[in-house]
C-alpha angles and dihedrals in degrees: 000000000000120000097175096120090056096047098038107144097214124061113247092219130038127187107228129184114264116237120282100279089074107018092176094057117112115209128195113240121189120213127191126225090279094052094255118137116251109220103164140035128205132035144237104249140133089019092299123109110208100161117126134165111270094220093057092047092046092050087064101053102024093051124117112243089212108058091181132024112201144150092199120073089204087072091065090088089064094065095106096039126110088255092061091050091049090058092066103021094135091058106034092055090197094307098107091136089070096049130106115257096212119148126219119206108200094186092063097023090235133135131204109211126204133175121254115289087226136357118248112260115269129193115268103228126188113246091254091062100035111097129203104230128188118201116190112202086021093151092059129091102276094027095056092051090050090049091052091052095046092047094051087050090060102249127138107254130192118190119206115193138144091204094231089137101353124082133219089226091069092068101016091109088072098049109120095024111131091232095050136077129173120198126188102221139138112231089216084079121063117263128196125207139131113252145151100211134024123201104193107201101140115132135096108269110194125069096243090053102043093042093050090080108010095179092052090048094057090043089054092051095046107029093034092052091044091054095046093047088050089053091049090050092051097045096034088234122159110252127211122184121193110213083197117037070114102042094256134192104224107127067334157173065148090070090266092085096050110186096348123221091197122067125230098020120233124197090256093061109105097206141239109249135164103231095199103037126107091267094048093095089064101033097046091039090059092046094051089046089058091047090052092048094055090041089061090046094053098037103035105020095243112170103239139178126190120203119192101200116200122200130112111352110238103230101063083046105247118184123238130007077232129018109255141133118248171177089193091065123077106227091210101047094109101253123135107243096048091042093053096045097047092046092049094046091051091050091245124139113267116243120224118183115220123357093316093244096108110106135224136178119220130202132195117248095239090057090051093050090048089052095048093049092045092051094046092054098038128084093243110122099170120094111276128202112226110190149098120273093208104112131202135183110235090242091055091046092053089053091049092051091049091051093050093047089052091047092053092045091051092049090052094045095245116159117225119208091204143347112266117243128226111235127191126222137177117300117250117248116275093002108165114245097207134024126171127138128228101225098183092116092052091051093048101039102031102025084231130143134151117278099181130074127219090249091061093056095042097052093046090047093049090053092049095051091044090057092046091052091050089053091053093240092118 
């Protein structure tokens, strides 16, 4: 088992002084394993350029929704001042012009929303290169990150979401943009549109959500996939299904793999799933969705791609499909990373289910989006694992989160009354004991491999949640 992310000698993030105009600004800088600054994400491969500046992308999801907190309306005129920028320097990254100007009033617990003052700059593509892309579940965690990337790249993006677990706020910064459309729609019902590519990510991802209405969950996996494949057949669009946008078990670990008997899991492993357990609605739903996808490929010639995204396995509740800070993630949805971070920031004991020896592999959201885009635009039609092979026990991971939270608190001068403890509770039913992907196929077919360490995602996520808690929104 690899422990490199835990013992990495260099810090993934450093707080560097912002240029002269605001000498007191602290800016987040991301360093790779070799200590070199990462300034872009994406690539130019398979005839598709997906590279965008990291600071612009980060300004979208690491932004504060409340640019100014005030009890005095006279302070509203200060929104564009240097003082306002200083309040959220770590998150604006010098892109204040593209931030919401909403105002939070803590005395009355009210917020005044506004639209963006200006949309972030997007590439101006010629019609021959601009694609019409449909993203189902585009208001969810993975979907909203994918939407941000596709929008910045200059494509026309339509988001389809019923907002059962997703939120309008995750993509609200694009509403009104001529390249963007958001539609409230349940994929269980047919939907008609003209498109070139379909990223099918729609499905509840966390155990509390997908177990809330088990029948609806399996209907979403089957009927939703059936409807989107029918759309792809009619429009001749390329179709990509993520057997994980919901941390699936397919094969899994993407839920298709269930509680795998083979470790690490390759794409050829068929899985080990309980078909009648509390997680079966999600696990079996993902498996039948894959069956349906390849049925349409063989019978109707639909151009399909299957991504097996590894990240936190849902059951345990791991947090993000990728590790990332964010507004797009519900801090109370029952997944491990968000649970640990919020508990530690609040000074509450951190809850580990089971003995803490079950393992998970986590990947950063930018790596996942890179992998999805690479697969969509490649010629690879076999299932492909997209994940990080660095593996942690849950107990080790809890200790790492606690250490990073303490590091951030120390940097910010916060005083702790005590060190939070790690407490152990009963293991959820059918929770997988081991999950780690074999990503050889992705490396060979897509020239893709993770660039980001777990520490990078955790520290960024801790800072995001810390800011949200200071706002009073958590």
